[in-house]
mmCIF file of C-alpha atoms in Angstrom:
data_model
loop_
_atom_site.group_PDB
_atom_site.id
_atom_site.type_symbol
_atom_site.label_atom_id
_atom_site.label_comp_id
_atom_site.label_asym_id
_atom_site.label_seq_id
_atom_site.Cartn_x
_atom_site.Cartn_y
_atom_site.Cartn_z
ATOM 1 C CA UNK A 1 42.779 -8.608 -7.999
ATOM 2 C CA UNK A 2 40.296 -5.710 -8.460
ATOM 3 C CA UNK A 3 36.959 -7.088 -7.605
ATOM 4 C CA UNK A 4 34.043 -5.023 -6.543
ATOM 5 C CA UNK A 5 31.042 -2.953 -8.026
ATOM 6 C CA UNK A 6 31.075 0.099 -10.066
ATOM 7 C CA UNK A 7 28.059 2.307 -10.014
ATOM 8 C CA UNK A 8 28.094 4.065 -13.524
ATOM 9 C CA UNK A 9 25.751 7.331 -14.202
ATOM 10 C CA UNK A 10 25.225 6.313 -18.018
ATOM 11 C CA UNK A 11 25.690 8.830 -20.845
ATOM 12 C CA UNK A 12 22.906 9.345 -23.111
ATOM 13 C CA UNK A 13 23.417 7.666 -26.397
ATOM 14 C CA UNK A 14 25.729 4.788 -25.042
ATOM 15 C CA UNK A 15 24.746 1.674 -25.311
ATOM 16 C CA UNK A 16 25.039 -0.622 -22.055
ATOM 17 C CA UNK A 17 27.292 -2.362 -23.980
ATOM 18 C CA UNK A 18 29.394 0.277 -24.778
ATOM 19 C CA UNK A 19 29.966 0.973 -21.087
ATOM 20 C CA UNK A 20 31.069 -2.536 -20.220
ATOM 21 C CA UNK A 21 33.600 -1.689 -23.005
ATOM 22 C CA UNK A 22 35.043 1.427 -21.461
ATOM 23 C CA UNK A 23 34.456 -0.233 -17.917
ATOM 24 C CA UNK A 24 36.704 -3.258 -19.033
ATOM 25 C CA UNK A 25 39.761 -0.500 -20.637
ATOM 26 C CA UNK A 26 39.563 1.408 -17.130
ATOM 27 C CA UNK A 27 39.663 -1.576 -14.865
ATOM 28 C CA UNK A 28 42.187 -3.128 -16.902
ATOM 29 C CA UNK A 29 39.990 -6.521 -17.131
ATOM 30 C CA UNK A 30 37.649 -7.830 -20.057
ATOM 31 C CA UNK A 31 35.419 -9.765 -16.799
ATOM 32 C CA UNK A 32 33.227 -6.669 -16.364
ATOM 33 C CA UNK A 33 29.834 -7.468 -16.697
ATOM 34 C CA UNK A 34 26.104 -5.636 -15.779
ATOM 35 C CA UNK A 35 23.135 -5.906 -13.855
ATOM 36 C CA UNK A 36 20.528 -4.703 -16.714
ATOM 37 C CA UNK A 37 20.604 -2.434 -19.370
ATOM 38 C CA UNK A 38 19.296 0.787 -20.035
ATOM 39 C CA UNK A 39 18.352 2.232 -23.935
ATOM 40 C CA UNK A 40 20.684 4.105 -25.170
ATOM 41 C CA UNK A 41 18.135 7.036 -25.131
ATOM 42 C CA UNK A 42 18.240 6.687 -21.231
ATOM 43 C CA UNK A 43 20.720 8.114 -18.985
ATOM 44 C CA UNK A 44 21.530 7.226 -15.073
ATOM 45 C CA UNK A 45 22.291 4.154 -13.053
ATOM 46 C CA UNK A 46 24.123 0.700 -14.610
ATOM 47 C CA UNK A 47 25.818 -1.164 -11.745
ATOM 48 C CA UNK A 48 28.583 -2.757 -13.281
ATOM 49 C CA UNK A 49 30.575 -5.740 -11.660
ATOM 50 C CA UNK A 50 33.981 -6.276 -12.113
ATOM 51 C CA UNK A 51 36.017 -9.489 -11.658
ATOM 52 C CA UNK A 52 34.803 -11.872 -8.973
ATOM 53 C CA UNK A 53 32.194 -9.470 -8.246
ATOM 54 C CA UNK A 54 30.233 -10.311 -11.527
ATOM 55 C CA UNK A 55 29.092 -13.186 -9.186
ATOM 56 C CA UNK A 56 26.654 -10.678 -7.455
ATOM 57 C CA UNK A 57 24.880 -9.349 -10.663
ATOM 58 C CA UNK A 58 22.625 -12.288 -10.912
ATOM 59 C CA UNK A 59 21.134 -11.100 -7.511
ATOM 60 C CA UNK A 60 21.280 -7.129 -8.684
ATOM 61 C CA UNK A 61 19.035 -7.907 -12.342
ATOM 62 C CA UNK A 62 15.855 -8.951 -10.180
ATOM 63 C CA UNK A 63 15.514 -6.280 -7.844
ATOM 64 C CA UNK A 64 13.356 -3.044 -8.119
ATOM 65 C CA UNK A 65 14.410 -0.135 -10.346
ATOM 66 C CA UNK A 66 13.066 3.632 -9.812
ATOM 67 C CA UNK A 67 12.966 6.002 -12.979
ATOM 68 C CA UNK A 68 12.242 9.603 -14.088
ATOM 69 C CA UNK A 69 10.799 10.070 -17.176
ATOM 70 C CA UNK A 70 8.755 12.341 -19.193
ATOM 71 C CA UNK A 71 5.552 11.090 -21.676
ATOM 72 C CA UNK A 72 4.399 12.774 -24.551
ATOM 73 C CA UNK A 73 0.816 12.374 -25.541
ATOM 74 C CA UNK A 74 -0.552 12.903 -28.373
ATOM 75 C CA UNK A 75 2.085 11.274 -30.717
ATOM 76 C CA UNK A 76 2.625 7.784 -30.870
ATOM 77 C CA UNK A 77 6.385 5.840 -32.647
ATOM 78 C CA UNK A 78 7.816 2.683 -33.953
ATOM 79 C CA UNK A 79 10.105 2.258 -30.705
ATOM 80 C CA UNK A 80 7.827 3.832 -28.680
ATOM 81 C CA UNK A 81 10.390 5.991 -27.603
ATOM 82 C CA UNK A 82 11.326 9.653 -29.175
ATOM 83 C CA UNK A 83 14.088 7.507 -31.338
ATOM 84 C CA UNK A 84 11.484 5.883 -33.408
ATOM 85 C CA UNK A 85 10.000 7.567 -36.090
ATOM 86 C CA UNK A 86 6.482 8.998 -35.350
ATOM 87 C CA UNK A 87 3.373 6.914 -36.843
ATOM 88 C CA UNK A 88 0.478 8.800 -35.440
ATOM 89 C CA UNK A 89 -0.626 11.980 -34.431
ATOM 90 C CA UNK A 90 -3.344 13.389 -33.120
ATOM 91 C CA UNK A 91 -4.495 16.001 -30.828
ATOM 92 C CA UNK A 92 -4.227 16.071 -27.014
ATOM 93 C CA UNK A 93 -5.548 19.305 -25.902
ATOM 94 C CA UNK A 94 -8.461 17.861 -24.842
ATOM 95 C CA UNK A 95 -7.624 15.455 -22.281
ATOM 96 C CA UNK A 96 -8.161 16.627 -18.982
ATOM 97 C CA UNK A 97 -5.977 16.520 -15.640
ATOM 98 C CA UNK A 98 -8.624 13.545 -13.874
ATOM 99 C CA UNK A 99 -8.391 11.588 -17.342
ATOM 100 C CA UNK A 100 -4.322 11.795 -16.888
ATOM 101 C CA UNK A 101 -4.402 10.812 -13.627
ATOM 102 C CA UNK A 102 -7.136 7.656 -13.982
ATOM 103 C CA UNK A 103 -4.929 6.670 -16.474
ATOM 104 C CA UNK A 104 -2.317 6.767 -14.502
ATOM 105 C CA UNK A 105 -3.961 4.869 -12.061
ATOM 106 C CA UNK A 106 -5.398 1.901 -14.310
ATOM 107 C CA UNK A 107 -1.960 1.423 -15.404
ATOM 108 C CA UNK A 108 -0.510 1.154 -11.313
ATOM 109 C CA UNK A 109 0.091 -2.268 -9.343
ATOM 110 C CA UNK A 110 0.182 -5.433 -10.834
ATOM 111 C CA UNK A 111 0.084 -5.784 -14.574
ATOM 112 C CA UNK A 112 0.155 -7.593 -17.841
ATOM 113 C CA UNK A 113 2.757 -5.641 -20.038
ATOM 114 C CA UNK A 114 3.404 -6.541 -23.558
ATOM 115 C CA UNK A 115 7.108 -4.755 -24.251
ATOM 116 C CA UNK A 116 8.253 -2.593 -26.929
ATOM 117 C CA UNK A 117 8.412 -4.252 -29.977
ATOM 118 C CA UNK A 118 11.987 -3.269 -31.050
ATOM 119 C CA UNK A 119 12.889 -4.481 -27.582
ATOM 120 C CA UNK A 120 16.316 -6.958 -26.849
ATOM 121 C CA UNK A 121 13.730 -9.861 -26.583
ATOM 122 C CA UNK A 122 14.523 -13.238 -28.479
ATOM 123 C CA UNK A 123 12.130 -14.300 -30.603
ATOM 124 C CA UNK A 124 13.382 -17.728 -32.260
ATOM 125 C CA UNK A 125 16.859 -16.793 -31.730
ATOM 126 C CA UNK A 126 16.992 -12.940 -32.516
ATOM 127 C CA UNK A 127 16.203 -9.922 -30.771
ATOM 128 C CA UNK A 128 12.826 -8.580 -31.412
ATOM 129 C CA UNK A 129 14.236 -5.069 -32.527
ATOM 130 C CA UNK A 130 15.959 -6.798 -35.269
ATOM 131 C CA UNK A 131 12.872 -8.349 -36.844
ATOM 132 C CA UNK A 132 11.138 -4.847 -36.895
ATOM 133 C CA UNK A 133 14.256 -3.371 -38.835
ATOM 134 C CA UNK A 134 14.009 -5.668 -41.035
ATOM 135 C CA UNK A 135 10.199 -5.214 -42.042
ATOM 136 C CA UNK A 136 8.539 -7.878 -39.716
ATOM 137 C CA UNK A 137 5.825 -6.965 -37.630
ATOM 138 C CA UNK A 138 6.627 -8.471 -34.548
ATOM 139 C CA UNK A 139 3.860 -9.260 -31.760
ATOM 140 C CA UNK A 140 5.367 -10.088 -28.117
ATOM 141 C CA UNK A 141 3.573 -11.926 -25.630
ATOM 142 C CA UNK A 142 2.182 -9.759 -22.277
ATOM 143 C CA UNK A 143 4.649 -10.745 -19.337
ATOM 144 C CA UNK A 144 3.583 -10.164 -15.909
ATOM 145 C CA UNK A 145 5.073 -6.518 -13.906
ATOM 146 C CA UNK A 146 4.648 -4.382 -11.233
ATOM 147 C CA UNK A 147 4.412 -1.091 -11.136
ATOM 148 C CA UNK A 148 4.915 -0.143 -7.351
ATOM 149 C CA UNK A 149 4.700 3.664 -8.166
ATOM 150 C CA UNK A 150 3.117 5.911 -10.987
ATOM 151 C CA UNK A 151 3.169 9.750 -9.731
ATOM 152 C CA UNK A 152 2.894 12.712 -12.227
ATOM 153 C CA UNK A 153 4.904 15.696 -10.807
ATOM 154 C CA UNK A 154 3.586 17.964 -13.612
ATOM 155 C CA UNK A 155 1.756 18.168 -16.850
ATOM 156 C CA UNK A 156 2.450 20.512 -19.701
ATOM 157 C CA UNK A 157 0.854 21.792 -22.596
ATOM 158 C CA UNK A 158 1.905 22.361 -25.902
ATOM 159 C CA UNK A 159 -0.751 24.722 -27.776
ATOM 160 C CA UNK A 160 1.203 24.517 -30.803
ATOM 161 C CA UNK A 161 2.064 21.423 -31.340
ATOM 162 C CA UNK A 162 -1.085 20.247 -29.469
ATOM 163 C CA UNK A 163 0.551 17.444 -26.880
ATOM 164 C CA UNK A 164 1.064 17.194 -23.538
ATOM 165 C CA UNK A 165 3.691 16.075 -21.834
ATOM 166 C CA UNK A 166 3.977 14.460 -18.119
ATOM 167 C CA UNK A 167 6.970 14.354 -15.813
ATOM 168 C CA UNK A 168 6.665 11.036 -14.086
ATOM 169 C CA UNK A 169 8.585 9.025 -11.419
ATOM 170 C CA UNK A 170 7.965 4.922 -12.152
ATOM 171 C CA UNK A 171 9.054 2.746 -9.574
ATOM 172 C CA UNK A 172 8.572 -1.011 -10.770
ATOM 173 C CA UNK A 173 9.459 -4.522 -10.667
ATOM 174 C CA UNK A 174 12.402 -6.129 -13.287
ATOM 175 C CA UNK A 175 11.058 -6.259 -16.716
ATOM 176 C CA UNK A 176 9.399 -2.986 -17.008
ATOM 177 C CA UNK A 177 9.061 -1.098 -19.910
ATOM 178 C CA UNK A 178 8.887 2.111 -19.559
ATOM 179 C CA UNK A 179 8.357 2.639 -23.091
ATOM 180 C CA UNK A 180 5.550 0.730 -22.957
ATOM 181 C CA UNK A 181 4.235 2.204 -19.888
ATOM 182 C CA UNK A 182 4.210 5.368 -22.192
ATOM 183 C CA UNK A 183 2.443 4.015 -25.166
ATOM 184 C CA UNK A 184 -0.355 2.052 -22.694
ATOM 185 C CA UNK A 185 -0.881 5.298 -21.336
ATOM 186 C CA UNK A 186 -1.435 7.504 -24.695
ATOM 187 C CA UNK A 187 -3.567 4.331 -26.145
ATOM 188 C CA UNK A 188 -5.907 3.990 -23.247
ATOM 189 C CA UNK A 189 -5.909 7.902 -23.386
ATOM 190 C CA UNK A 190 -6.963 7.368 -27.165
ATOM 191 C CA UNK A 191 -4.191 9.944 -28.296
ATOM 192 C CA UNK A 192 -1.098 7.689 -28.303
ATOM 193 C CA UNK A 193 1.963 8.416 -26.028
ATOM 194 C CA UNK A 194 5.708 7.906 -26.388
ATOM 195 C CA UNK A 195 8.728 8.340 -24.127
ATOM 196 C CA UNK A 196 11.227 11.732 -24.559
ATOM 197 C CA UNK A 197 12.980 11.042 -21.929
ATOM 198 C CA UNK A 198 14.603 8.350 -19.252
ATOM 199 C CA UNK A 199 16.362 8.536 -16.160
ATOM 200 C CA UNK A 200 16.990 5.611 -13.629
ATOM 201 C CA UNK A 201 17.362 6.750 -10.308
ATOM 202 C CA UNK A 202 18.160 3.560 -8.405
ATOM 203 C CA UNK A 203 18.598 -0.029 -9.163
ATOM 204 C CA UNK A 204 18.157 -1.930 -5.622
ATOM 205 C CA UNK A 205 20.004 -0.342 -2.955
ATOM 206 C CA UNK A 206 21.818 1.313 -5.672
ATOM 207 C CA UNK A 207 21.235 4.944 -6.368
ATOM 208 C CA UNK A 208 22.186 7.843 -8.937
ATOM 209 C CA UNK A 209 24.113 9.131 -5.575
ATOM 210 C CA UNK A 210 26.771 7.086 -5.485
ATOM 211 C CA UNK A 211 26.888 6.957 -9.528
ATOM 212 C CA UNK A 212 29.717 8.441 -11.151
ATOM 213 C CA UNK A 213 29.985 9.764 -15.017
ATOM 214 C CA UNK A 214 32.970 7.629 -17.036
ATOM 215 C CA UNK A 215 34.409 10.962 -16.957
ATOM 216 C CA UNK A 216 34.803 11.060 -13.149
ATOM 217 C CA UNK A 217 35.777 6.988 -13.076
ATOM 218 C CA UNK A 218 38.559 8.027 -15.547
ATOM 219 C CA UNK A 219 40.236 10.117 -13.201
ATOM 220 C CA UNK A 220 39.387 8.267 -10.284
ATOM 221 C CA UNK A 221 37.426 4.443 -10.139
ATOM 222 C CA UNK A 222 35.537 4.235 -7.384
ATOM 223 C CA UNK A 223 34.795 0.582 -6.590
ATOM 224 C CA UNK A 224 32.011 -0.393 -4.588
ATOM 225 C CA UNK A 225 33.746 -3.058 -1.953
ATOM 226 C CA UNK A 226 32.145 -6.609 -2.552
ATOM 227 C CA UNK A 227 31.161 -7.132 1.027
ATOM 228 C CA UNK A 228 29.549 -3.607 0.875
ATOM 229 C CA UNK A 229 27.674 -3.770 -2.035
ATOM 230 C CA UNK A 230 26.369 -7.314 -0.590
ATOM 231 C CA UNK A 231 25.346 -5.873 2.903
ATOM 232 C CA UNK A 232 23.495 -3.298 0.858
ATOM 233 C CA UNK A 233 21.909 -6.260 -1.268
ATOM 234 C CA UNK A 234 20.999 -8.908 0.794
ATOM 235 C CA UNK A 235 20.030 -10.331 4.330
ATOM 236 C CA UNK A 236 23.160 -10.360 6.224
ATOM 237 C CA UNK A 237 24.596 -12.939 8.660
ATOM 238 C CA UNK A 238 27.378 -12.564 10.787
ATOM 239 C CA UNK A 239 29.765 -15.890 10.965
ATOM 240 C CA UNK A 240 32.261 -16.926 13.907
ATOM 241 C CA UNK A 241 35.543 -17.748 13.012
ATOM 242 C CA UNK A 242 34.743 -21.775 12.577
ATOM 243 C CA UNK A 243 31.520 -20.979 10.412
ATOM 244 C CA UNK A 244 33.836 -19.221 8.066
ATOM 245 C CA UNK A 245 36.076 -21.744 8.203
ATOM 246 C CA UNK A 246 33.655 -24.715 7.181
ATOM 247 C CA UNK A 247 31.738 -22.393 4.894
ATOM 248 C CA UNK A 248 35.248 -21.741 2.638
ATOM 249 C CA UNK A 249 35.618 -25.120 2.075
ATOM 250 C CA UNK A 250 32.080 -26.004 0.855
ATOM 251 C CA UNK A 251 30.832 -27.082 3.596
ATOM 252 C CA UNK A 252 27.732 -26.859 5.680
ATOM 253 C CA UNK A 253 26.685 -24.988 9.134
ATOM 254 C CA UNK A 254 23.711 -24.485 11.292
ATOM 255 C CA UNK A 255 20.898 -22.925 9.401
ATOM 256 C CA UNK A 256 20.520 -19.312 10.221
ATOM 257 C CA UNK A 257 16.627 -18.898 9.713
ATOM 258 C CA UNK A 258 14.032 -21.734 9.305
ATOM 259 C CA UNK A 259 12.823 -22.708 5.879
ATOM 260 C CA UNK A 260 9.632 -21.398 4.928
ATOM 261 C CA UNK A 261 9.440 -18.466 7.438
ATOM 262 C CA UNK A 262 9.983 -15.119 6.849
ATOM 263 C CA UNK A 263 13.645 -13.512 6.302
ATOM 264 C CA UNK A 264 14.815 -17.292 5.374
ATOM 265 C CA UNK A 265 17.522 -17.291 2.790
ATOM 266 C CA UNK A 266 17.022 -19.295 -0.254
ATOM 267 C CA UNK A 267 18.928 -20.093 -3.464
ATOM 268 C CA UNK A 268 17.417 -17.432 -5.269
ATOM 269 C CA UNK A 269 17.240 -15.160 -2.457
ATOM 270 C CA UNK A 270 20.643 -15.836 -0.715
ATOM 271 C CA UNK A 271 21.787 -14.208 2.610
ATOM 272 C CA UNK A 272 25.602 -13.069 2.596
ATOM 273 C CA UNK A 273 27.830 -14.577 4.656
ATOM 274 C CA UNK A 274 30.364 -12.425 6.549
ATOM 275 C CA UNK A 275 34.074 -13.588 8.269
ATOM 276 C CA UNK A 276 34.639 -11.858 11.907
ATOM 277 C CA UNK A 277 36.869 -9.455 9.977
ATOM 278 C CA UNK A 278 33.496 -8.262 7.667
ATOM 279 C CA UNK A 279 34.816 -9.892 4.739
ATOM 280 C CA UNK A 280 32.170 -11.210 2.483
ATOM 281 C CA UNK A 281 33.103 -15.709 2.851
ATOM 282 C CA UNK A 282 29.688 -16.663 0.508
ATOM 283 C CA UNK A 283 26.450 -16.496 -0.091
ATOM 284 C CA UNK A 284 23.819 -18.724 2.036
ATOM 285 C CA UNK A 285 20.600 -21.126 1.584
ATOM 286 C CA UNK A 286 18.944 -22.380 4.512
ATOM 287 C CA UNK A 287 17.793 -25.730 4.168
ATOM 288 C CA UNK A 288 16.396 -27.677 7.127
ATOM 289 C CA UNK A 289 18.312 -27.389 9.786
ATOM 290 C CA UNK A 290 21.445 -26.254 7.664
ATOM 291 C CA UNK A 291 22.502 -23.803 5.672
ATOM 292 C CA UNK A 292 24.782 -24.819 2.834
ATOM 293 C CA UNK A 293 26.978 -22.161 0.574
ATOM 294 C CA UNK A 294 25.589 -20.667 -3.078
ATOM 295 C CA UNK A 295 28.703 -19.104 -3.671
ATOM 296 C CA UNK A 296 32.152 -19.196 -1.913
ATOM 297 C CA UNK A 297 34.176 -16.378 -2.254
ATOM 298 C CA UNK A 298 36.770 -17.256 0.674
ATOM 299 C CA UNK A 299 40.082 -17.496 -0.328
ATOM 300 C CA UNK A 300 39.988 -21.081 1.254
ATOM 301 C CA UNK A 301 38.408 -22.639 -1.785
ATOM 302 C CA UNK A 302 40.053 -20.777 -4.158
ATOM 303 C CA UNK A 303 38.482 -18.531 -6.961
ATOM 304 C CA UNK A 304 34.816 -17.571 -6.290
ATOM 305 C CA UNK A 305 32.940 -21.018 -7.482
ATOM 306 C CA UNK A 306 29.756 -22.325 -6.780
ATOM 307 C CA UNK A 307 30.090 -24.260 -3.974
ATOM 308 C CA UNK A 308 28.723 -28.338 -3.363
ATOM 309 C CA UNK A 309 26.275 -28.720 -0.517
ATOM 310 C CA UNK A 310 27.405 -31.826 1.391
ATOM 311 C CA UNK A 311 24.544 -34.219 1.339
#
């Protein structure tokens, strides 16, 4: 069975959803699933899992995602994006190259971000960009990001229309909003700011290199090998021949790394498991002197399954 990731370069005006749906005709499978999604406004890289491979998105959602974008001051919208309809406008002629770039450094490291409003949060049940179609002003609660990297590559001037726009490159923590990055920026600028336009660059160890268009994975789907796209994911440990074997049945084997110090392997931070052959056998948690399986994917227990730690 096809299993494996597929690294998509995502059209603009597709919705991540919509690629799963194309993903799922192509592979021939509807258990295609993704790591994250991008607006539909935004173009570059989904990671897409197909088949037993969907078992590695969990790991993929939390990682670090890199973006190119540009922000227009000066005009503020309800999405805080360029699909929104504009709300307020004012001049931005006169905000200076230092302002910009304290700006952009108030709004670098660790942050409290409250998202876009018309965002795919819940709120009692239904997504927040719901509620603001349907007249309710919605107020979401700040959530904790990072942003590990704010640089402005170039700002440019619009006499006419009297904004300014900034070519960016954001690289920050899962959970980001760009948008909101955007409209922070033009508020604490006093001018208001929105997004025109979104790129993601890489998602992980995943990059807008090995992305191809649907286009391209129509003539051709390139499949990112399982125990590939784990080595590129995750701390890697290399199993003999009767680790594997215990390890495809569920069971335990000699902890890899000690608890608590650095490079251990945890449930949430799993290391992957690899046969003599470099087959991916499961994904690892060290605990005490042991480390017990997360996920089996050996054929010797079957279908990929989460795996019980012996006692």
């Amino acid at each position: 069975m096809l299993s494996g990731l597929v690294i998509v370069d995502k059209p603009q005006g597709w919705t991540s959803h919509d690629v799963v749906g194309r993903m799922r005709r192509l592979a021939g499978t509807r258990k295609v699933g993704h790591a994250g999604t991008l607006d539909p406004m935004a173009t570059g890289v989904l990671v897409l899992g197909i088949n037993k491979a969907t078992r590695l998105l969990t790991y993929i959602v939390g990682t670090s995602k890199t973006y190119t974008a540009t922000i227009r001051l000066g005009q503020s919208t309800v999405t805080d994006d360029a699909e929104g309809e504009v709300t307020y406008t004012t001049s931005a002629a006169g905000i200076t190259e230092q302002e910009i770039y304290d700006g952009v450094a108030a709004l670098t490291g660790e942050l409290q971000q409250v998202p876009s409003s018309v965002s795919a949060i819940k709120v009692n049940g239904e997504r927040a960009y719901a509620r603001v179609r349907s007249g309710e002003d919605v107020k979401l609660a700040a959530r904790p990001v990072t942003i590990h990297r704010f640089d402005v590559h170039a700002i440019r001037r619009d006499a006419a229309a009297s904004v300014v726009d900034l070519d960016v490159t954001v690289e920050c923590s899962s959970g980001t909003y760009i948008r909101a990055l955007a409209r922070d920026l033009g508020n604490a600028l006093g001018v208001g700011g929105h997004l025109t336009a979104l790129r993601r660059t890489q998602v992980g160890p995943y990059t807008l290199d090995q992305a191809r268009t649907l286009e391209q994975l129509a003539e051709e789907l390139n499949v990112l090998d399982m125990s590939l796209a784990a080595r590129a994911l995750m701390p890697n440990r290399e199993l003999t021949a009767e680790e594997t074997a215990e390890i495809s049945f569920g069971r335990r084997i000699t902890a890899g790394t000690a608890p608590g110090t650095p490079g251990a392997a945890t449930a949430e931070h799993p290391a992957a498991g690899f046969a003599p052959d470099g087959s991916l056998v499961a994904l690892l948690a060290d605990a005490g002197s042991y480390a017990k399986p997360v996920l089996v994917f050996a054929p010797g227990n079957g279908a990929a399954a989460t795996a019980a730690a012996e006692a």
